[in-house]
PDB file of C-alpha atoms in Angstrom:
ATOM      1  CA  MET A 648      57.185  45.035  21.518  1.00 61.00           C
ATOM      2  CA  GLU A 649      58.906  46.442  24.439  1.00 86.00           C
ATOM      3  CA  TYR A 650      56.006  45.424  26.610  1.00 92.00           C
ATOM      4  CA  TYR A 651      56.331  41.835  25.283  1.00 93.00           C
ATOM      5  CA  ASP A 652      59.785  41.671  26.254  1.00 92.00           C
ATOM      6  CA  VAL A 653      59.113  42.451  29.808  1.00 92.00           C
ATOM      7  CA  LEU A 654      56.262  40.043  29.605  1.00 93.00           C
ATOM      8  CA  ALA A 655      58.512  37.300  28.075  1.00 90.00           C
ATOM      9  CA  ASN A 656      61.074  37.835  30.889  1.00 91.00           C
ATOM     10  CA  THR A 657      58.612  37.971  33.758  1.00 92.00           C
ATOM     11  CA  VAL A 658      55.789  35.085  33.048  1.00 94.00           C
ATOM     12  CA  GLY A 659      56.978  31.700  31.569  1.00 92.00           C
ATOM     13  CA  GLY A 660      54.275  30.093  29.445  1.00 93.00           C
ATOM     14  CA  GLY A 661      51.673  31.324  26.867  1.00 95.00           C
ATOM     15  CA  LYS A 662      48.669  30.871  29.082  1.00 96.00           C
ATOM     16  CA  PRO A 663      50.130  32.288  32.357  1.00 96.00           C
ATOM     17  CA  LYS A 664      51.520  35.429  30.230  1.00 96.00           C
ATOM     18  CA  MET A 665      48.005  36.270  29.226  1.00 96.00           C
ATOM     19  CA  ARG A 666      46.587  35.333  32.756  1.00 97.00           C
ATOM     20  CA  TYR A 667      48.919  38.038  33.723  1.00 96.00           C
ATOM     21  CA  HIS A 668      48.221  40.618  31.465  1.00 95.00           C
ATOM     22  CA  PHE A 669      44.610  40.345  31.998  1.00 96.00           C
ATOM     23  CA  ASP A 670      45.104  40.136  35.852  1.00 95.00           C
ATOM     24  CA  ASN A 671      46.791  43.534  35.649  1.00 94.00           C
ATOM     25  CA  ASN A 672      44.907  45.150  32.965  1.00 93.00           C
ATOM     26  CA  GLY A 673      41.281  43.789  33.288  1.00 94.00           C
ATOM     27  CA  TRP A 674      39.876  40.870  31.495  1.00 96.00           C
ATOM     28  CA  PRO A 675      38.664  41.117  28.005  1.00 96.00           C
ATOM     29  CA  ALA A 676      35.517  40.222  26.055  1.00 95.00           C
ATOM     30  CA  PHE A 677      35.333  38.419  22.898  1.00 94.00           C
ATOM     31  CA  PHE A 678      34.251  40.313  19.776  1.00 93.00           C
ATOM     32  CA  GLY A 679      34.211  43.636  21.215  1.00 86.00           C
ATOM     33  CA  GLY A 680      31.493  42.762  23.704  1.00 88.00           C
ATOM     34  CA  SER A 681      31.216  43.770  27.347  1.00 85.00           C
ATOM     35  CA  GLN A 682      30.597  40.406  28.614  1.00 91.00           C
ATOM     36  CA  VAL A 683      34.058  39.461  30.594  1.00 94.00           C
ATOM     37  CA  PRO A 684      34.788  36.186  32.066  1.00 96.00           C
ATOM     38  CA  ALA A 685      34.115  36.314  35.782  1.00 94.00           C
ATOM     39  CA  SER A 686      34.638  32.701  37.181  1.00 96.00           C
ATOM     40  CA  GLU A 687      37.584  30.990  37.239  1.00 96.00           C
ATOM     41  CA  GLU A 688      36.011  28.240  34.791  1.00 96.00           C
ATOM     42  CA  GLN A 689      35.438  31.210  32.166  1.00 96.00           C
ATOM     43  CA  LYS A 690      38.897  32.582  32.785  1.00 96.00           C
ATOM     44  CA  SER A 691      40.513  29.200  31.752  1.00 96.00           C
ATOM     45  CA  ALA A 692      37.880  28.506  28.767  1.00 96.00           C
ATOM     46  CA  MET A 693      38.993  31.849  27.256  1.00 97.00           C
ATOM     47  CA  VAL A 694      42.679  31.567  27.633  1.00 97.00           C
ATOM     48  CA  ASP A 695      42.560  28.279  26.226  1.00 97.00           C
ATOM     49  CA  ALA A 696      40.507  29.402  23.319  1.00 97.00           C
ATOM     50  CA  LEU A 697      43.073  32.216  22.609  1.00 97.00           C
ATOM     51  CA  GLN A 698      45.812  29.659  23.377  1.00 97.00           C
ATOM     52  CA  ASP A 699      44.720  27.417  20.658  1.00 97.00           C
ATOM     53  CA  GLN A 700      44.253  30.093  18.062  1.00 97.00           C
ATOM     54  CA  LYS A 701      47.489  31.475  18.781  1.00 97.00           C
ATOM     55  CA  THR A 702      49.351  28.159  18.231  1.00 96.00           C
ATOM     56  CA  GLU A 703      47.524  27.847  14.720  1.00 96.00           C
ATOM     57  CA  PHE A 704      49.024  31.312  13.915  1.00 96.00           C
ATOM     58  CA  TYR A 705      51.865  30.612  15.347  1.00 95.00           C
ATOM     59  CA  LYS A 706      52.352  27.426  13.075  1.00 94.00           C
ATOM     60  CA  GLU A 707      51.396  29.533  10.012  1.00 95.00           C
ATOM     61  CA  ILE A 708      53.792  32.304  10.864  1.00 94.00           C
ATOM     62  CA  VAL A 709      56.972  29.946  11.517  1.00 91.00           C
ATOM     63  CA  GLU A 710      56.292  28.035   8.116  1.00 91.00           C
ATOM     64  CA  SER A 711      56.012  31.149   6.315  1.00 93.00           C
ATOM     65  CA  THR A 712      58.515  33.465   7.764  1.00 90.00           C
ATOM     66  CA  ALA A 713      60.689  31.948  10.124  1.00 86.00           C
ATOM     67  CA  THR A 714      64.591  31.888   9.102  1.00 84.00           C
ATOM     68  CA  ALA A 715      67.738  30.557  10.770  1.00 83.00           C
ATOM     69  CA  ARG A 716      69.845  33.240  11.981  1.00 79.00           C
TER      70      ARG A 716
ATOM     71  CA  MET B1324     103.119   6.850  24.519  1.00 40.00           C
ATOM     72  CA  GLN B1325     105.102   4.211  23.471  1.00 42.00           C
ATOM     73  CA  SER B1326     105.962   2.986  26.909  1.00 43.00           C
ATOM     74  CA  LEU B1327     101.791   3.136  27.268  1.00 42.00           C
ATOM     75  CA  ARG B1328     101.341   0.552  24.422  1.00 44.00           C
ATOM     76  CA  ALA B1329     103.773  -1.971  26.257  1.00 42.00           C
ATOM     77  CA  THR B1330     102.230  -1.468  29.465  1.00 42.00           C
ATOM     78  CA  PRO B1331      98.398  -1.469  29.951  1.00 42.00           C
ATOM     79  CA  ASN B1332      97.594   1.614  31.768  1.00 42.00           C
ATOM     80  CA  ILE B1333      94.678   2.055  34.015  1.00 43.00           C
ATOM     81  CA  ALA B1334      93.089   5.087  35.472  1.00 40.00           C
ATOM     82  CA  GLY B1335      94.921   6.456  38.376  1.00 38.00           C
ATOM     83  CA  ARG B1336      98.326   4.847  37.660  1.00 40.00           C
ATOM     84  CA  ARG B1337     101.415   7.160  37.232  1.00 40.00           C
ATOM     85  CA  ALA B1338     102.858   6.999  34.056  1.00 38.00           C
ATOM     86  CA  ILE B1339     106.490   6.192  33.846  1.00 40.00           C
ATOM     87  CA  ASP B1340     108.544   6.746  30.756  1.00 39.00           C
ATOM     88  CA  ALA B1341     111.156   4.003  29.250  1.00 40.00           C
ATOM     89  CA  ALA B1342     113.913   5.257  31.523  1.00 41.00           C
ATOM     90  CA  GLY B1343     111.833   4.614  34.456  1.00 43.00           C
ATOM     91  CA  SER B1344     111.562   8.112  35.684  1.00 44.00           C
ATOM     92  CA  ARG B1345     108.287  10.152  35.909  1.00 44.00           C
ATOM     93  CA  THR B1346     107.351  12.464  33.082  1.00 43.00           C
ATOM     94  CA  SER B1347     107.108  16.048  33.470  1.00 45.00           C
ATOM     95  CA  PRO B1348     103.840  17.258  34.911  1.00 46.00           C
ATOM     96  CA  SER B1349     102.444  18.528  31.754  1.00 45.00           C
ATOM     97  CA  THR B1350     103.420  15.288  29.928  1.00 44.00           C
ATOM     98  CA  ARG B1351     102.219  13.156  32.679  1.00 44.00           C
ATOM     99  CA  ARG B1352      98.880  14.949  32.460  1.00 46.00           C
ATOM    100  CA  ALA B1353      98.471  14.267  28.731  1.00 43.00           C
ATOM    101  CA  VAL B1354      99.925  10.747  28.888  1.00 43.00           C
ATOM    102  CA  THR B1355      97.702   9.418  31.717  1.00 44.00           C
ATOM    103  CA  ARG B1356      94.464  10.987  30.311  1.00 43.00           C
ATOM    104  CA  SER B1357      94.465   9.443  26.871  1.00 41.00           C
ATOM    105  CA  PRO B1358      93.994   5.921  28.129  1.00 40.00           C
ATOM    106  CA  VAL B1359      91.079   6.860  30.549  1.00 42.00           C
ATOM    107  CA  LYS B1360      89.342   8.454  27.551  1.00 44.00           C
ATOM    108  CA  SER B1361      90.112   6.198  24.733  1.00 47.00           C
ATOM    109  CA  THR B1362      88.787   2.926  24.403  1.00 51.00           C
ATOM    110  CA  ALA B1363      91.837   1.830  22.251  1.00 53.00           C
ATOM    111  CA  TYR B1364      93.569   0.113  24.616  1.00 53.00           C
ATOM    112  CA  LEU B1365      90.886  -1.366  26.660  1.00 54.00           C
ATOM    113  CA  THR B1366      90.473  -5.003  26.943  1.00 59.00           C
ATOM    114  CA  VAL B1367      86.996  -4.942  28.378  1.00 61.00           C
ATOM    115  CA  ASP B1368      84.006  -3.640  26.465  1.00 63.00           C
ATOM    116  CA  PRO B1369      83.070  -0.113  28.043  1.00 62.00           C
ATOM    117  CA  ASP B1370      79.499  -0.878  27.149  1.00 62.00           C
ATOM    118  CA  GLN B1371      79.297  -4.275  28.520  1.00 62.00           C
ATOM    119  CA  TYR B1372      76.444  -3.019  30.601  1.00 63.00           C
ATOM    120  CA  ASP B1373      74.524  -1.447  27.847  1.00 60.00           C
ATOM    121  CA  PRO B1374      72.839  -4.137  25.637  1.00 59.00           C
ATOM    122  CA  ASP B1375      72.081  -1.585  22.865  1.00 59.00           C
ATOM    123  CA  ALA B1376      75.425   0.252  22.792  1.00 57.00           C
ATOM    124  CA  ASN B1377      77.183  -1.956  20.048  1.00 52.00           C
ATOM    125  CA  SER B1378      73.818  -2.525  18.045  1.00 57.00           C
ATOM    126  CA  GLY B1379      73.486   1.063  17.816  1.00 53.00           C
ATOM    127  CA  ARG B1380      75.786   3.905  18.142  1.00 51.00           C
ATOM    128  CA  GLY B1381      78.044   2.619  21.028  1.00 51.00           C
ATOM    129  CA  SER B1382      81.617   3.499  21.840  1.00 53.00           C
ATOM    130  CA  GLY B1383      82.931   1.705  18.825  1.00 55.00           C
ATOM    131  CA  PHE B1384      84.288  -1.129  20.665  1.00 53.00           C
ATOM    132  CA  VAL B1385      84.798  -4.294  18.533  1.00 55.00           C
ATOM    133  CA  PRO B1386      84.849  -7.376  20.686  1.00 51.00           C
ATOM    134  CA  GLY B1387      85.832  -9.658  18.022  1.00 48.00           C
ATOM    135  CA  THR B1388      89.368  -8.088  17.415  1.00 45.00           C
ATOM    136  CA  GLN B1389      90.652  -9.422  20.945  1.00 41.00           C
ATOM    137  CA  SER B1390      90.907 -12.785  22.043  1.00 42.00           C
ATOM    138  CA  SER B1391      88.571 -13.822  24.881  1.00 41.00           C
ATOM    139  CA  GLY B1392      90.040 -13.336  28.389  1.00 42.00           C
ATOM    140  CA  ALA B1393      93.467 -12.421  27.141  1.00 41.00           C
ATOM    141  CA  VAL B1394      95.193  -9.212  27.650  1.00 41.00           C
ATOM    142  CA  SER B1395      96.143  -7.825  24.535  1.00 43.00           C
ATOM    143  CA  SER B1396      96.994  -3.961  24.564  1.00 41.00           C
ATOM    144  CA  GLY B1397      98.650  -3.854  21.186  1.00 43.00           C
ATOM    145  CA  VAL B1398      95.192  -4.309  19.479  1.00 43.00           C
ATOM    146  CA  ARG B1399      93.297  -1.533  18.308  1.00 45.00           C
ATOM    147  CA  PRO B1400      89.695  -1.783  18.338  1.00 42.00           C
ATOM    148  CA  SER B1401      88.226  -0.302  14.854  1.00 50.00           C
ATOM    149  CA  ARG B1402      86.680   2.980  15.644  1.00 59.00           C
ATOM    150  CA  VAL B1403      84.511   2.919  12.046  1.00 63.00           C
ATOM    151  CA  THR B1404      81.301   1.338  12.718  1.00 65.00           C
ATOM    152  CA  ARG B1405      78.702   0.240  10.230  1.00 65.00           C
ATOM    153  CA  GLY B1406      75.417   1.158  11.316  1.00 64.00           C
ATOM    154  CA  ALA B1407      72.086  -0.888  11.224  1.00 66.00           C
ATOM    155  CA  ASP B1408      71.054   0.927   8.518  1.00 66.00           C
ATOM    156  CA  GLY B1409      74.227  -0.253   6.704  1.00 67.00           C
ATOM    157  CA  VAL B1410      75.912   3.276   6.929  1.00 67.00           C
ATOM    158  CA  VAL B1411      79.620   3.561   7.956  1.00 66.00           C
ATOM    159  CA  TYR B1412      80.370   6.279  10.561  1.00 64.00           C
ATOM    160  CA  ASP B1413      82.837   7.332  12.776  1.00 64.00           C
ATOM    161  CA  PRO B1414      81.593   7.032  16.406  1.00 64.00           C
ATOM    162  CA  ASP B1415      83.764  10.096  17.455  1.00 63.00           C
ATOM    163  CA  GLN B1416      82.622  12.305  14.459  1.00 63.00           C
ATOM    164  CA  TYR B1417      80.807  14.717  16.398  1.00 65.00           C
ATOM    165  CA  ASP B1418      83.711  14.603  18.771  1.00 64.00           C
ATOM    166  CA  ALA B1419      86.532  17.071  17.714  1.00 62.00           C
ATOM    167  CA  ASP B1420      89.186  15.819  19.947  1.00 63.00           C
ATOM    168  CA  ALA B1421      88.247  12.263  19.832  1.00 61.00           C
ATOM    169  CA  ASN B1422      91.509  11.638  17.460  1.00 55.00           C
ATOM    170  CA  GLN B1423      93.860  13.622  19.345  1.00 58.00           C
ATOM    171  CA  ARG B1424      92.705  11.740  22.958  1.00 58.00           C
ATOM    172  CA  SER B1425      93.308   8.590  21.485  1.00 57.00           C
ATOM    173  CA  GLY B1426      96.504   9.020  19.548  1.00 55.00           C
ATOM    174  CA  GLN B1427      94.617   8.620  16.072  1.00 52.00           C
ATOM    175  CA  ALA B1428      93.335   5.533  17.119  1.00 51.00           C
ATOM    176  CA  ALA B1429      89.898   7.104  16.352  1.00 48.00           C
ATOM    177  CA  SER B1430      90.043   6.541  12.571  1.00 49.00           C
ATOM    178  CA  ARG B1431      87.722   8.259  10.170  1.00 49.00           C
ATOM    179  CA  PRO B1432      85.397   6.220   7.950  1.00 48.00           C
ATOM    180  CA  SER B1433      86.928   5.782   4.477  1.00 52.00           C
ATOM    181  CA  GLY B1434      85.216   5.069   0.816  1.00 50.00           C
ATOM    182  CA  GLY B1435      82.110   7.285   1.905  1.00 48.00           C
ATOM    183  CA  SER B1436      81.077   9.193  -1.309  1.00 45.00           C
ATOM    184  CA  ALA B1437      79.191  12.013   0.738  1.00 48.00           C
ATOM    185  CA  ARG B1438      82.219  15.261   1.260  1.00 49.00           C
ATOM    186  CA  GLN B1439      82.666  17.091   4.088  1.00 48.00           C
ATOM    187  CA  THR B1440      80.257  19.898   4.651  1.00 48.00           C
ATOM    188  CA  GLU B1441      82.043  23.159   4.368  1.00 55.00           C
ATOM    189  CA  GLY B1442      82.300  25.257   7.423  1.00 64.00           C
ATOM    190  CA  SER B1443      81.677  22.492   9.870  1.00 66.00           C
ATOM    191  CA  ASN B1444      83.819  19.681  11.018  1.00 71.00           C
ATOM    192  CA  THR B1445      81.047  17.085  10.033  1.00 68.00           C
ATOM    193  CA  VAL B1446      82.727  13.851   8.613  1.00 72.00           C
ATOM    194  CA  ASP B1447      79.596  12.479   7.275  1.00 72.00           C
ATOM    195  CA  PRO B1448      76.856  15.257   6.126  1.00 69.00           C
ATOM    196  CA  ARG B1449      74.108  12.395   5.965  1.00 74.00           C
ATOM    197  CA  PHE B1450      74.050  12.733   9.680  1.00 72.00           C
ATOM    198  CA  ALA B1451      73.379  16.352  11.273  1.00 71.00           C
ATOM    199  CA  LEU B1452      72.219  17.339  14.664  1.00 74.00           C
ATOM    200  CA  LEU B1453      69.796  20.225  14.945  1.00 69.00           C
ATOM    201  CA  PHE B1454      69.688  21.243  18.764  1.00 74.00           C
ATOM    202  CA  ASP B1455      67.710  24.070  20.329  1.00 79.00           C
ATOM    203  CA  CYS B1456      65.967  25.718  17.380  1.00 78.00           C
ATOM    204  CA  ASP B1457      63.286  27.868  19.406  1.00 81.00           C
ATOM    205  CA  GLY B1458      65.104  30.900  20.280  1.00 81.00           C
ATOM    206  CA  VAL B1459      68.631  29.868  19.516  1.00 83.00           C
ATOM    207  CA  ILE B1460      68.541  28.806  15.776  1.00 85.00           C
ATOM    208  CA  VAL B1461      65.281  30.629  15.314  1.00 87.00           C
ATOM    209  CA  GLU B1462      64.697  33.550  16.662  1.00 88.00           C
ATOM    210  CA  THR B1463      60.876  32.953  17.902  1.00 90.00           C
ATOM    211  CA  GLU B1464      60.036  35.422  20.477  1.00 90.00           C
ATOM    212  CA  GLU B1465      58.812  37.931  18.097  1.00 91.00           C
ATOM    213  CA  LEU B1466      56.866  35.306  16.017  1.00 94.00           C
ATOM    214  CA  HIS B1467      55.168  34.471  19.263  1.00 95.00           C
ATOM    215  CA  ARG B1468      54.277  38.006  19.942  1.00 95.00           C
ATOM    216  CA  LYS B1469      52.696  38.415  16.347  1.00 95.00           C
ATOM    217  CA  ALA B1470      50.840  35.021  16.770  1.00 96.00           C
ATOM    218  CA  TYR B1471      49.413  36.284  20.118  1.00 96.00           C
ATOM    219  CA  ASN B1472      48.244  39.713  18.414  1.00 96.00           C
ATOM    220  CA  ALA B1473      46.656  37.521  15.611  1.00 97.00           C
ATOM    221  CA  SER B1474      44.558  35.343  18.131  1.00 97.00           C
ATOM    222  CA  PHE B1475      43.586  38.573  20.131  1.00 96.00           C
ATOM    223  CA  LYS B1476      42.407  40.190  16.852  1.00 96.00           C
ATOM    224  CA  HIS B1477      40.712  36.866  15.675  1.00 96.00           C
ATOM    225  CA  PHE B1478      38.421  37.051  18.618  1.00 95.00           C
ATOM    226  CA  GLY B1479      37.964  40.900  18.513  1.00 95.00           C
ATOM    227  CA  LEU B1480      39.346  40.791  22.098  1.00 95.00           C
ATOM    228  CA  THR B1481      38.638  43.841  23.734  1.00 93.00           C
ATOM    229  CA  ILE B1482      39.279  44.903  27.575  1.00 92.00           C
ATOM    230  CA  PRO B1483      36.128  47.236  28.649  1.00 88.00           C
ATOM    231  CA  ALA B1484      38.197  49.882  30.347  1.00 86.00           C
ATOM    232  CA  SER B1485      41.180  49.999  28.161  1.00 87.00           C
ATOM    233  CA  GLY B1486      40.119  48.774  24.659  1.00 90.00           C
ATOM    234  CA  LYS B1487      42.155  46.520  22.038  1.00 92.00           C
ATOM    235  CA  VAL B1488      44.378  44.219  23.650  1.00 93.00           C
ATOM    236  CA  GLU B1489      47.715  43.949  21.783  1.00 94.00           C
ATOM    237  CA  TRP B1490      51.169  43.049  22.682  1.00 94.00           C
TER     238      TRP B1490
END
């Protein structure tokens, strides 16, 4: 939770947040593999896929749990 | 106020009371300001350069109540307007100070069946404004965080050196 607060207040936008995190902590691999994206193109493809999936989860979460404060 | 009705006012003109002397500074401020902010004493349509204003939610200025070309400062344009959808609304309904500024010229719609919503100054609850839900009305940061983690989990994301990705 605290880490995300820092992230939220440091980097604007979801994709830049992921890039920032991966640039600082190392780029990940899908499904526990060892093949991490090397080229800029591969990195963009990974971030795009993660963001698209995140949007789907976000829509579900907002519909099921979001309440006005 | 009475002297203003008899004397059409313009912005920047000093207010003189009935005896001809200047009003006190505090009164002058209040008196000179109201005609500028209100359309009640205007004889020209403030929306004249906005072709959509009178068909939609304009200033509420009703040209029909004025004879063309004549200065008729005593005429108060109705502030209650019937919209294109047939619903009567007060163009100042979201402006709590409108009635004060215009010396009650900004009247409220009458005969509506909808009741005032408790806890708000909404005149007609059939209209509502919602603004800036994300992070203001709904605390969404935590939901974004959960969604990112769900996405990372969905793809089994692992950084070879440090393991699972979780925010």
